Tab-separated table of C-alpha atoms in Angstrom:
chain	number	residue	atom	x	y	z
A	50	MET	CA	-0.232	-0.036	0.038
A	51	ALA	CA	1.645	3.482	-1.144
A	52	THR	CA	2.262	6.073	1.472
A	53	GLN	CA	0.710	9.462	0.392
A	54	GLU	CA	0.820	12.846	2.386
A	55	LEU	CA	-2.558	13.573	3.808
A	56	ARG	CA	-3.923	16.974	4.655
A	57	PRO	CA	-6.499	17.258	7.626
A	58	GLN	CA	-9.914	17.540	6.715
A	59	GLU	CA	-13.314	17.916	8.312
A	60	ALA	CA	-15.473	15.288	7.949
A	61	GLU	CA	-19.383	15.644	8.467
A	62	VAL	CA	-20.946	12.812	10.789
A	63	VAL	CA	-24.751	12.939	10.275
A	64	VAL	CA	-27.027	12.031	13.304
A	65	PRO	CA	-30.646	12.140	12.784
A	66	ASP	CA	-32.591	15.052	15.075
A	67	ALA	CA	-29.329	16.028	16.461
A	68	GLU	CA	-27.526	17.807	13.241
A	69	LEU	CA	-23.966	16.897	14.385
A	70	ASP	CA	-20.863	17.421	12.392
A	71	LEU	CA	-17.169	17.084	13.289
A	72	THR	CA	-16.587	20.400	13.677
A	73	LYS	CA	-18.826	20.338	16.702
A	74	PHE	CA	-18.669	16.828	17.601
A	75	THR	CA	-15.475	14.823	16.953
A	76	PRO	CA	-16.040	11.005	17.678
A	77	THR	CA	-13.135	9.616	20.080
A	78	THR	CA	-12.335	6.424	17.863
A	79	TYR	CA	-10.609	2.909	19.087
A	80	ILE	CA	-9.177	0.852	16.703
A	81	SER	CA	-9.546	-2.859	17.490
A	82	TYR	CA	-7.477	-5.573	15.607
A	83	TYR	CA	-5.330	-8.556	15.860
A	84	LYS	CA	-1.438	-7.921	15.700
A	85	GLU	CA	-1.000	-11.284	13.825
A	86	ASP	CA	-4.229	-10.275	11.187
A	87	SER	CA	-3.592	-6.928	10.394
A	88	LYS	CA	-1.067	-4.957	12.514
A	89	ALA	CA	0.348	-2.550	9.633
A	90	PHE	CA	-2.868	-1.191	8.508
A	91	ALA	CA	-3.931	-0.536	11.892
A	92	GLU	CA	-1.005	1.448	12.654
A	93	ALA	CA	-1.591	3.312	9.304
A	94	MET	CA	-5.033	3.749	10.003
A	95	ARG	CA	-4.277	5.560	13.534
A	96	ASP	CA	-1.951	8.118	11.699
A	97	TRP	CA	-5.032	8.666	9.195
A	98	LEU	CA	-7.378	9.259	11.736
A	99	SER	CA	-5.202	11.245	13.741
A	100	LEU	CA	-4.756	13.746	11.221
A	101	ARG	CA	-8.358	13.657	10.314
A	102	PHE	CA	-9.895	13.690	13.961
A	103	GLY	CA	-6.837	14.412	16.078
A	104	ALA	CA	-4.437	12.394	17.861
A	105	SER	CA	-6.361	12.668	20.907
A	106	ARG	CA	-9.546	11.233	19.233
A	107	VAL	CA	-7.823	8.046	18.445
A	108	LEU	CA	-7.600	4.955	21.042
A	109	PHE	CA	-4.817	2.638	19.688
A	110	GLU	CA	-3.609	-0.756	21.436
A	111	ILE	CA	-4.887	-1.248	24.961
A	112	GLU	CA	-2.040	-3.000	26.892
A	113	VAL	CA	-2.998	-5.048	29.689
A	114	PRO	CA	-0.622	-5.208	32.732
A	115	PRO	CA	0.337	-8.782	33.694
A	116	PHE	CA	-0.715	-7.866	37.342
A	117	VAL	CA	-4.341	-7.133	36.299
A	118	GLU	CA	-6.762	-9.160	38.297
A	119	SER	CA	-10.055	-8.848	35.748
A	120	PHE	CA	-8.876	-8.554	32.308
A	121	GLU	CA	-12.349	-7.717	31.079
A	122	TYR	CA	-13.296	-4.833	33.720
A	123	TYR	CA	-9.594	-3.347	32.598
A	124	ILE	CA	-10.615	-3.364	29.072
A	125	ARG	CA	-14.257	-1.878	29.828
A	126	ASP	CA	-12.295	0.891	32.010
A	127	LYS	CA	-10.622	1.881	28.765
A	128	ILE	CA	-12.929	1.080	25.980
A	129	ILE	CA	-16.199	2.946	27.373
A	130	LYS	CA	-14.225	6.140	26.622
A	131	ALA	CA	-14.937	5.623	22.858
A	132	ASP	CA	-17.717	6.630	20.723
A	133	VAL	CA	-17.048	4.043	18.173
A	134	VAL	CA	-15.090	1.091	17.776
A	135	LEU	CA	-13.345	0.239	14.411
A	136	ALA	CA	-13.318	-3.625	14.194
A	137	LEU	CA	-10.690	-4.416	11.710
A	138	ILE	CA	-11.373	-7.522	9.920
A	139	GLY	CA	-8.357	-9.096	8.248
A	140	PRO	CA	-8.173	-12.647	6.340
A	141	ASP	CA	-7.227	-14.360	9.665
A	142	TRP	CA	-9.447	-12.530	11.993
A	143	THR	CA	-11.907	-15.309	11.844
A	144	GLN	CA	-9.679	-18.468	12.150
A	145	LEU	CA	-7.920	-16.145	15.537
A	146	ILE	CA	-11.112	-15.850	17.347
A	147	THR	CA	-11.689	-19.674	17.168
A	148	ASP	CA	-7.657	-20.297	17.718
A	149	TYR	CA	-7.897	-17.970	20.934
A	150	ALA	CA	-11.084	-19.810	22.299
A	151	GLU	CA	-9.548	-23.093	21.640
A	152	ARG	CA	-6.462	-22.617	23.629
A	153	ASN	CA	-8.387	-20.960	26.519
A	154	LEU	CA	-6.176	-17.982	25.966
A	155	ARG	CA	-7.017	-14.377	26.484
A	156	ASP	CA	-8.774	-12.705	23.770
A	157	LYS	CA	-8.451	-9.235	23.923
A	158	VAL	CA	-10.032	-8.324	20.826
A	159	ARG	CA	-13.136	-10.405	21.633
A	160	SER	CA	-13.252	-8.814	24.984
A	161	GLU	CA	-12.920	-5.413	23.272
A	162	LEU	CA	-15.851	-6.117	21.028
A	163	ARG	CA	-18.190	-7.903	23.754
A	164	VAL	CA	-17.346	-5.112	26.038
A	165	SER	CA	-18.400	-2.549	23.344
A	166	LEU	CA	-21.896	-4.607	22.707
A	167	GLN	CA	-22.492	-4.702	25.919
A	168	GLU	CA	-21.845	-1.018	26.712
A	169	ASP	CA	-23.916	-0.003	23.636
A	170	ILE	CA	-20.932	1.529	21.867
A	171	VAL	CA	-21.275	1.951	18.257
A	172	ILE	CA	-19.023	-0.674	16.039
A	173	ALA	CA	-17.955	-0.021	12.772
A	174	PRO	CA	-16.585	-3.231	11.177
A	175	ILE	CA	-13.995	-2.839	8.502
A	176	CYS	CA	-13.154	-5.960	6.400
A	177	VAL	CA	-9.265	-5.026	5.097
A	178	LEU	CA	-6.713	-6.810	2.796
A	179	GLY	CA	-9.184	-8.902	0.925
A	180	ALA	CA	-11.160	-10.067	4.001
A	181	SER	CA	-14.848	-10.682	3.929
A	182	PRO	CA	-17.442	-10.499	6.541
A	183	PRO	CA	-17.837	-13.262	9.065
A	184	ARG	CA	-20.706	-15.321	8.611
A	185	GLU	CA	-22.897	-16.087	12.000
A	186	ILE	CA	-21.698	-19.463	12.470
A	187	ASP	CA	-18.104	-18.243	12.475
A	188	LEU	CA	-18.952	-15.728	15.624
A	189	PRO	CA	-19.246	-17.007	19.005
A	190	ASN	CA	-22.428	-16.393	20.633
A	191	ASP	CA	-21.224	-13.357	22.444
A	192	LEU	CA	-20.417	-11.269	19.145
A	193	LYS	CA	-23.352	-12.489	16.756
A	194	SER	CA	-25.116	-9.185	17.864
A	195	MET	CA	-22.140	-7.396	15.605
A	196	LEU	CA	-23.857	-8.663	12.639
A	197	ARG	CA	-26.435	-5.866	13.094
A	198	TYR	CA	-24.199	-3.568	11.854
A	199	ASN	CA	-23.257	-2.437	8.279
A	200	PHE	CA	-19.754	-4.200	7.145
A	201	THR	CA	-17.444	-1.833	5.140
A	202	ILE	CA	-15.275	-3.774	2.776
A	203	LEU	CA	-12.288	-1.883	1.643
A	204	ASP	CA	-10.863	-2.404	-2.200
A	205	GLU	CA	-7.625	-3.296	-2.490
A	206	ASP	CA	-6.938	-1.621	-5.402
A	207	SER	CA	-8.560	1.758	-4.263
A	208	SER	CA	-6.429	4.444	-3.102
A	209	ILE	CA	-5.360	5.978	0.442
A	210	GLU	CA	-8.036	8.944	-0.134
A	211	GLU	CA	-10.755	6.519	-1.046
A	212	GLU	CA	-9.885	4.008	1.643
A	213	ILE	CA	-10.131	7.104	4.254
A	214	GLU	CA	-13.076	8.060	2.810
A	215	ALA	CA	-14.723	4.957	2.855
A	216	ILE	CA	-13.155	4.452	6.695
A	217	VAL	CA	-15.094	7.949	7.573
A	218	ALA	CA	-17.929	7.202	5.617
A	219	SER	CA	-18.175	3.747	7.859
A	220	ILE	CA	-17.901	5.867	10.949
A	221	ARG	CA	-20.714	8.315	9.608
A	222	ALA	CA	-23.115	5.105	8.901
A	223	ALA	CA	-22.528	3.475	12.365
A	224	LEU	CA	-22.923	6.680	14.304
A	225	SER	CA	-26.149	7.360	12.427
A	226	GLN	CA	-27.698	4.296	13.462
A	227	ARG	CA	-28.060	6.049	17.044
A	228	THR	CA	-30.677	8.981	17.342
A	229	LYS	CA	-28.534	10.941	19.614
A	230	ILE	CA	-25.331	10.786	20.943
A	231	ILE	CA	-25.141	11.110	24.955
A	232	THR	CA	-22.047	12.227	26.157
A	233	PRO	CA	-21.142	12.568	30.251
A	234	ARG	CA	-21.512	16.388	29.488
A	235	ASP	CA	-24.992	16.003	28.571
A	236	PHE	CA	-25.936	13.377	31.234
A	237	GLU	CA	-23.894	13.623	34.370
A	238	PRO	CA	-24.905	17.474	35.511
A	239	LEU	CA	-28.459	16.924	35.146
A	240	PHE	CA	-28.323	13.817	37.237
A	241	ARG	CA	-26.171	15.340	39.942
A	242	ASN	CA	-28.635	18.195	39.944
A	243	PHE	CA	-31.829	15.937	39.964
A	244	GLN	CA	-30.246	13.922	43.044
A	245	ASP	CA	-29.718	17.390	45.030
A	246	ALA	CA	-33.044	18.129	44.514
A	247	TYR	CA	-34.423	14.548	45.356
A	248	GLN	CA	-32.410	14.673	48.481
A	249	VAL	CA	-34.277	17.619	50.109
A	250	ASN	CA	-37.468	16.769	48.872
A	251	ASP	CA	-37.899	19.572	46.241
A	252	ILE	CA	-40.434	17.469	43.984
A	253	THR	CA	-40.688	20.288	41.514
A	254	THR	CA	-37.257	20.617	40.819
A	255	ALA	CA	-37.017	17.467	40.669
A	256	LEU	CA	-39.303	16.731	38.272
A	257	HIS	CA	-37.674	19.498	36.242
A	258	TYR	CA	-34.525	17.471	35.711
A	259	LEU	CA	-36.091	14.208	35.685
A	260	ARG	CA	-37.810	15.644	32.277
A	261	GLU	CA	-34.590	16.858	30.924
A	262	ILE	CA	-32.897	13.478	31.493
A	263	GLU	CA	-35.533	11.786	29.792
A	264	ALA	CA	-35.627	14.326	26.642
A	265	LEU	CA	-31.904	13.182	26.110
A	266	GLY	CA	-33.492	10.182	24.936
A	267	GLU	CA	-32.666	6.412	25.480
A	268	LEU	CA	-29.111	6.223	27.343
A	269	PRO	CA	-26.652	3.884	26.249
A	270	ARG	CA	-26.247	0.744	27.951
A	271	ARG	CA	-23.018	2.225	29.819
A	272	TYR	CA	-25.445	4.132	31.901
A	273	ARG	CA	-27.697	1.189	33.069
A	274	PRO	CA	-26.966	1.877	36.550
A	275	PHE	CA	-28.283	5.226	36.355
A	276	LYS	CA	-31.077	4.149	34.345
A	277	LEU	CA	-32.156	1.548	36.917
A	278	GLN	CA	-31.638	4.215	39.702
A	279	ILE	CA	-33.784	6.699	37.882
A	280	ASP	CA	-36.640	4.468	37.307
A	281	ARG	CA	-36.537	3.953	41.181
A	282	TYR	CA	-36.221	7.391	41.827
A	283	ARG	CA	-39.274	8.115	39.584
A	284	ARG	CA	-41.522	5.374	41.291
A	285	ASP	CA	-40.762	7.061	44.809
A	286	LEU	CA	-41.148	10.409	43.327
A	287	ASN	CA	-44.757	9.579	42.572
A	288	ARG	CA	-45.253	8.197	45.553
A	289	ARG	CA	-44.411	11.053	47.534
A	290	ILE	CA	-46.474	13.564	44.841
A	291	GLN	CA	-49.380	11.154	45.842
A	292	VAL	CA	-48.801	11.428	49.334
A	293	ARG	CA	-48.459	15.133	49.046
A	294	ASP	CA	-51.493	15.464	47.267
A	295	ALA	CA	-53.651	12.917	49.208
A	296	ARG	CA	-53.057	13.902	52.885
A	297	PRO	CA	-55.505	16.842	52.569
A	298	ARG	CA	-58.021	14.582	50.909
A	299	TYR	CA	-57.895	12.105	53.644
A	300	PHE	CA	-57.774	14.421	56.303
A	301	ILE	CA	-61.519	15.642	55.002
A	302	ILE	CA	-62.937	12.366	54.652
A	303	LYS	CA	-62.053	11.824	58.642
A	304	ARG	CA	-63.792	14.933	59.291
A	305	VAL	CA	-66.985	13.908	57.102
A	306	ALA	CA	-66.958	10.919	58.718
A	307	THR	CA	-67.938	12.274	62.279
A	308	LYS	CA	-71.054	13.491	60.525
A	309	ASN	CA	-71.777	11.038	57.940
A	310	ARG	CA	-70.790	7.695	57.740
A	311	ARG	CA	-72.146	6.739	54.494
A	312	GLU	CA	-70.926	9.634	52.751
A	313	ALA	CA	-67.570	9.462	54.135
A	314	TRP	CA	-67.312	5.529	53.077
A	315	GLU	CA	-68.234	6.654	49.567
A	316	MET	CA	-65.179	9.357	49.522
A	317	LEU	CA	-63.191	6.752	50.859
A	318	GLN	CA	-63.458	4.256	48.128
A	319	LEU	CA	-63.197	6.780	45.038
A	320	PHE	CA	-59.896	7.926	47.491
A	321	LEU	CA	-58.047	4.680	47.439
A	322	THR	CA	-59.088	3.957	43.772
A	323	GLU	CA	-56.954	7.162	42.962
A	324	TYR	CA	-54.506	7.000	45.933
A	325	PRO	CA	-53.636	3.407	46.249
A	326	GLU	CA	-49.924	4.528	47.266
A	327	PHE	CA	-51.106	6.427	50.137
A	328	GLY	CA	-53.363	3.829	51.418
A	329	ASP	CA	-55.544	4.069	54.763
A	330	PRO	CA	-53.365	4.978	57.382
A	331	ASP	CA	-55.908	5.004	60.197
A	332	ASN	CA	-58.098	1.999	58.740
A	333	LEU	CA	-61.208	3.963	57.960
A	334	ALA	CA	-62.254	1.270	55.803
A	335	THR	CA	-62.860	-0.990	58.560
A	336	LYS	CA	-64.607	1.607	60.645
A	337	LEU	CA	-67.014	3.103	58.027
A	338	ARG	CA	-67.804	-0.294	56.099
A	339	PRO	CA	-71.679	-0.186	56.272
A	340	MET	CA	-72.948	-3.564	57.802
A	341	GLN	CA	-75.424	-5.502	55.252
A	342	GLY	CA	-78.869	-6.618	55.836
A	343	ARG	CA	-79.029	-9.128	59.319
A	344	ALA	CA	-75.525	-7.782	60.600
A	345	GLN	CA	-77.093	-4.275	60.558
A	346	GLN	CA	-80.066	-5.399	62.248
A	347	LEU	CA	-77.973	-7.261	65.174
A	348	ALA	CA	-75.730	-4.153	65.395
A	349	ALA	CA	-78.388	-2.113	66.304
A	350	ILE	CA	-79.712	-4.578	68.813
A	351	VAL	CA	-76.617	-5.114	70.387
A	352	GLU	CA	-75.842	-1.261	70.796
A	353	ASP	CA	-79.735	-0.440	71.901
A	354	ALA	CA	-79.068	-0.116	75.689
A	355	THR	CA	-82.799	-0.451	76.490
A	356	ALA	CA	-83.033	-3.844	74.710
A	357	PRO	CA	-83.423	-6.646	77.362
A	358	LEU	CA	-79.922	-7.931	78.253
A	359	MET	CA	-80.399	-11.611	76.749
A	360	GLN	CA	-81.693	-10.496	73.631
A	361	ARG	CA	-78.494	-8.399	73.139
A	362	ILE	CA	-76.336	-11.128	74.133
A	363	GLU	CA	-78.049	-13.447	71.442
A	364	ALA	CA	-77.547	-10.716	68.594
A	365	ALA	CA	-74.024	-10.418	69.572
A	366	HIS	CA	-73.017	-14.226	69.329
A	367	GLU	CA	-75.154	-14.322	66.001
A	368	LEU	CA	-73.204	-11.271	64.865
A	369	ALA	CA	-70.209	-12.817	65.596
A	370	GLU	CA	-70.827	-15.840	63.637
A	371	ILE	CA	-71.582	-13.909	60.338
A	372	GLY	CA	-68.792	-11.392	61.247
A	373	ASP	CA	-68.660	-8.346	63.552
A	374	SER	CA	-67.431	-5.361	61.682
A	375	ARG	CA	-68.091	-2.585	64.251
A	376	PRO	CA	-65.352	-0.272	64.733
A	377	GLY	CA	-63.155	-1.109	67.890
A	378	VAL	CA	-64.500	-4.992	67.895
A	379	GLY	CA	-62.251	-6.527	65.550
A	380	LEU	CA	-58.583	-6.165	63.881
A	381	ARG	CA	-57.176	-3.673	61.514
A	382	SER	CA	-55.640	-4.553	58.504
A	383	ASP	CA	-52.307	-4.768	59.816
A	384	SER	CA	-53.605	-7.574	62.244
A	385	LEU	CA	-53.454	-5.093	65.213
A	386	PRO	CA	-56.215	-4.347	67.213
A	387	ASP	CA	-59.158	-1.783	66.187
A	388	ILE	CA	-59.622	0.373	69.344
A	389	LYS	CA	-62.447	2.831	69.086
A	390	TRP	CA	-61.083	5.319	71.279
A	391	ILE	CA	-63.713	7.812	73.489
A	392	LYS	CA	-62.329	11.017	74.661
A	393	ILE	CA	-62.636	11.889	78.112
A	394	PRO	CA	-62.080	15.966	78.842
A	395	ALA	CA	-59.639	17.184	81.465
A	396	GLY	CA	-61.409	18.181	84.741
A	397	GLU	CA	-61.801	17.476	88.070
A	398	PHE	CA	-63.427	14.521	89.875
A	399	ILE	CA	-64.099	13.409	93.442
A	400	GLN	CA	-62.005	10.175	94.435
A	401	HIS	CA	-64.125	8.095	97.518
A	402	PHE	CA	-65.813	10.889	99.388
A	403	ASP	CA	-63.621	13.731	99.685
A	404	ARG	CA	-60.563	13.841	97.591
A	405	ARG	CA	-60.376	15.923	94.770
A	406	LEU	CA	-58.102	15.527	91.743
A	407	ASP	CA	-57.380	17.036	88.563
A	408	LEU	CA	-56.715	14.763	85.484
A	409	PRO	CA	-55.582	15.692	82.090
A	410	THR	CA	-57.826	14.757	78.968
A	411	PHE	CA	-57.372	10.811	78.243
A	412	TYR	CA	-58.518	8.247	76.044
A	413	ILE	CA	-60.269	4.848	76.847
A	414	SER	CA	-61.361	2.154	74.469
A	415	ARG	CA	-65.247	2.053	73.918
A	416	TYR	CA	-65.372	-1.840	74.060
A	417	PRO	CA	-63.629	-4.045	76.237
A	418	ILE	CA	-60.813	-5.880	74.566
A	419	THR	CA	-62.509	-8.427	72.912
A	420	TYR	CA	-61.342	-12.243	72.457
A	421	MET	CA	-60.344	-11.685	68.906
A	422	GLN	CA	-58.068	-8.603	69.783
A	423	TYR	CA	-56.329	-10.659	72.357
A	424	GLN	CA	-55.921	-13.559	70.278
A	425	ALA	CA	-53.692	-11.629	67.891
A	426	PHE	CA	-51.433	-10.707	70.902
A	427	ILE	CA	-51.132	-14.311	71.574
A	428	ASP	CA	-50.620	-15.523	67.957
A	429	ASP	CA	-48.140	-12.736	67.428
A	430	GLY	CA	-45.967	-14.250	70.409
A	431	GLY	CA	-46.838	-12.151	73.014
A	432	TYR	CA	-46.149	-14.497	75.922
A	433	GLU	CA	-42.909	-15.208	74.209
A	434	ARG	CA	-41.483	-11.916	73.842
A	435	ASP	CA	-39.622	-11.095	77.249
A	436	GLU	CA	-39.717	-7.147	76.749
A	437	TYR	CA	-43.473	-7.026	77.317
A	438	TRP	CA	-42.824	-8.688	80.278
A	439	ALA	CA	-39.905	-6.679	81.746
A	440	GLY	CA	-40.054	-5.057	85.477
A	441	LEU	CA	-43.490	-7.023	86.205
A	442	ALA	CA	-43.562	-9.189	89.371
A	443	ARG	CA	-44.659	-12.187	87.156
A	444	HIS	CA	-44.273	-13.496	83.406
A	445	GLU	CA	-47.214	-15.535	82.300
A	446	ARG	CA	-46.222	-18.154	79.991
A	447	ASN	CA	-49.407	-19.574	79.098
A	448	PRO	CA	-52.801	-18.057	78.532
A	449	GLN	CA	-55.669	-19.399	80.280
A	450	PRO	CA	-58.508	-20.673	77.933
A	451	GLN	CA	-61.272	-18.373	77.207
A	452	GLU	CA	-64.571	-19.147	79.102
A	453	PHE	CA	-66.407	-17.881	75.924
A	454	PRO	CA	-64.413	-18.322	73.073
A	455	ILE	CA	-66.553	-15.769	70.839
A	456	ALA	CA	-64.994	-13.262	68.654
A	457	ASN	CA	-66.589	-10.442	69.899
A	458	HIS	CA	-66.894	-11.248	73.548
A	459	PRO	CA	-64.635	-9.577	75.926
A	460	ARG	CA	-61.504	-11.449	77.002
A	461	ASP	CA	-61.810	-13.426	80.066
A	462	ARG	CA	-59.639	-14.851	82.597
A	463	ILE	CA	-56.556	-12.785	82.470
A	464	SER	CA	-54.260	-11.297	85.072
A	465	TRP	CA	-53.643	-7.609	85.722
A	466	PHE	CA	-49.797	-8.471	84.506
A	467	GLU	CA	-51.413	-9.853	81.291
A	468	CYS	CA	-53.282	-6.855	80.664
A	469	MET	CA	-49.861	-4.605	81.074
A	470	ALA	CA	-47.967	-6.919	78.467
A	471	PHE	CA	-51.022	-6.638	76.015
A	472	CYS	CA	-50.770	-2.794	76.398
A	473	ARG	CA	-47.049	-2.806	75.806
A	474	TRP	CA	-47.517	-5.132	72.811
């Protein structure tokens, strides 16, 4: 191949929707080759491309030190600096791929190309010195996706200028397969600004930078860890927005519930559909859920203080069998007791006959702790957990059997010590 004097030229790189040319964006090019296959041609190409793009834009010959523990990690660290990898395929290239694999040797070229494919770095395959493109059957599985690129075949009879133009055209064609070239200068400042806003819970600013990142387009594989983080951040931002917007609406439902339970129930159903991430932290659903038919009739009898005692007891037993959903009787959605609290205002009271005391506001449960509620304490290991019994004079080890094992019946046959452990739970 004759040597001619070359003058640096500017080559336009056409990227759809980006309108980039080499006066504005000069791609960093890495030359991948086997020394046994195309060393002289690769060195000549390095000189040509240095004249065209500038020497700093041409990466050549990764020398892997013998002490490097991770061969592929070292190559990855070097090659991700490139925008495009020129894969020189000479007449012995296919056989060398096979030989290195059969002899179980470190194959630098194969690693370079595999990393490029994994990191979504553009590959421009160029067949030189009369070589033909490899067939799919000639390639190992990890390099088969190279075939999605167009292979440039250099004519041995062409001039150096023609060969250079063919190579530049190959780079142009390879880069044009991307809708946009995203560089660290584009992405990293936006990501840092997004993280800063996210950490101080500035949702508006965080969303702004998130939209700016998304406007860059599809991120290359080299940013895959960032893509995963962004997806996680996006989900959490959506949750934060829901919590921010939902909290005042949930408070309104609680206020309505004090006046109109049915209306509050209907509002709650719409709320949970619209804000599933917020949930129902105060378990309003259990407290507001309307009773149906017979259950509603039975609950009315149980709550009627003027009804005969035996009638109320029988109604309570039947209600327990079909499901007593009255607030304060059963369990919440998290399996903890649903306590309906009654506010006792602060004030003075007389103890015994003549002792006057002032008490602050306090709350007491509307109903005694039921069999179902205390059973939840037992099932959760309440008798085995020492922290619930610390400092008490006695640590009960086994609960006494319930005399009336009915779900909505008050828990009976328990000691003061068990009551204290239950309250600590």
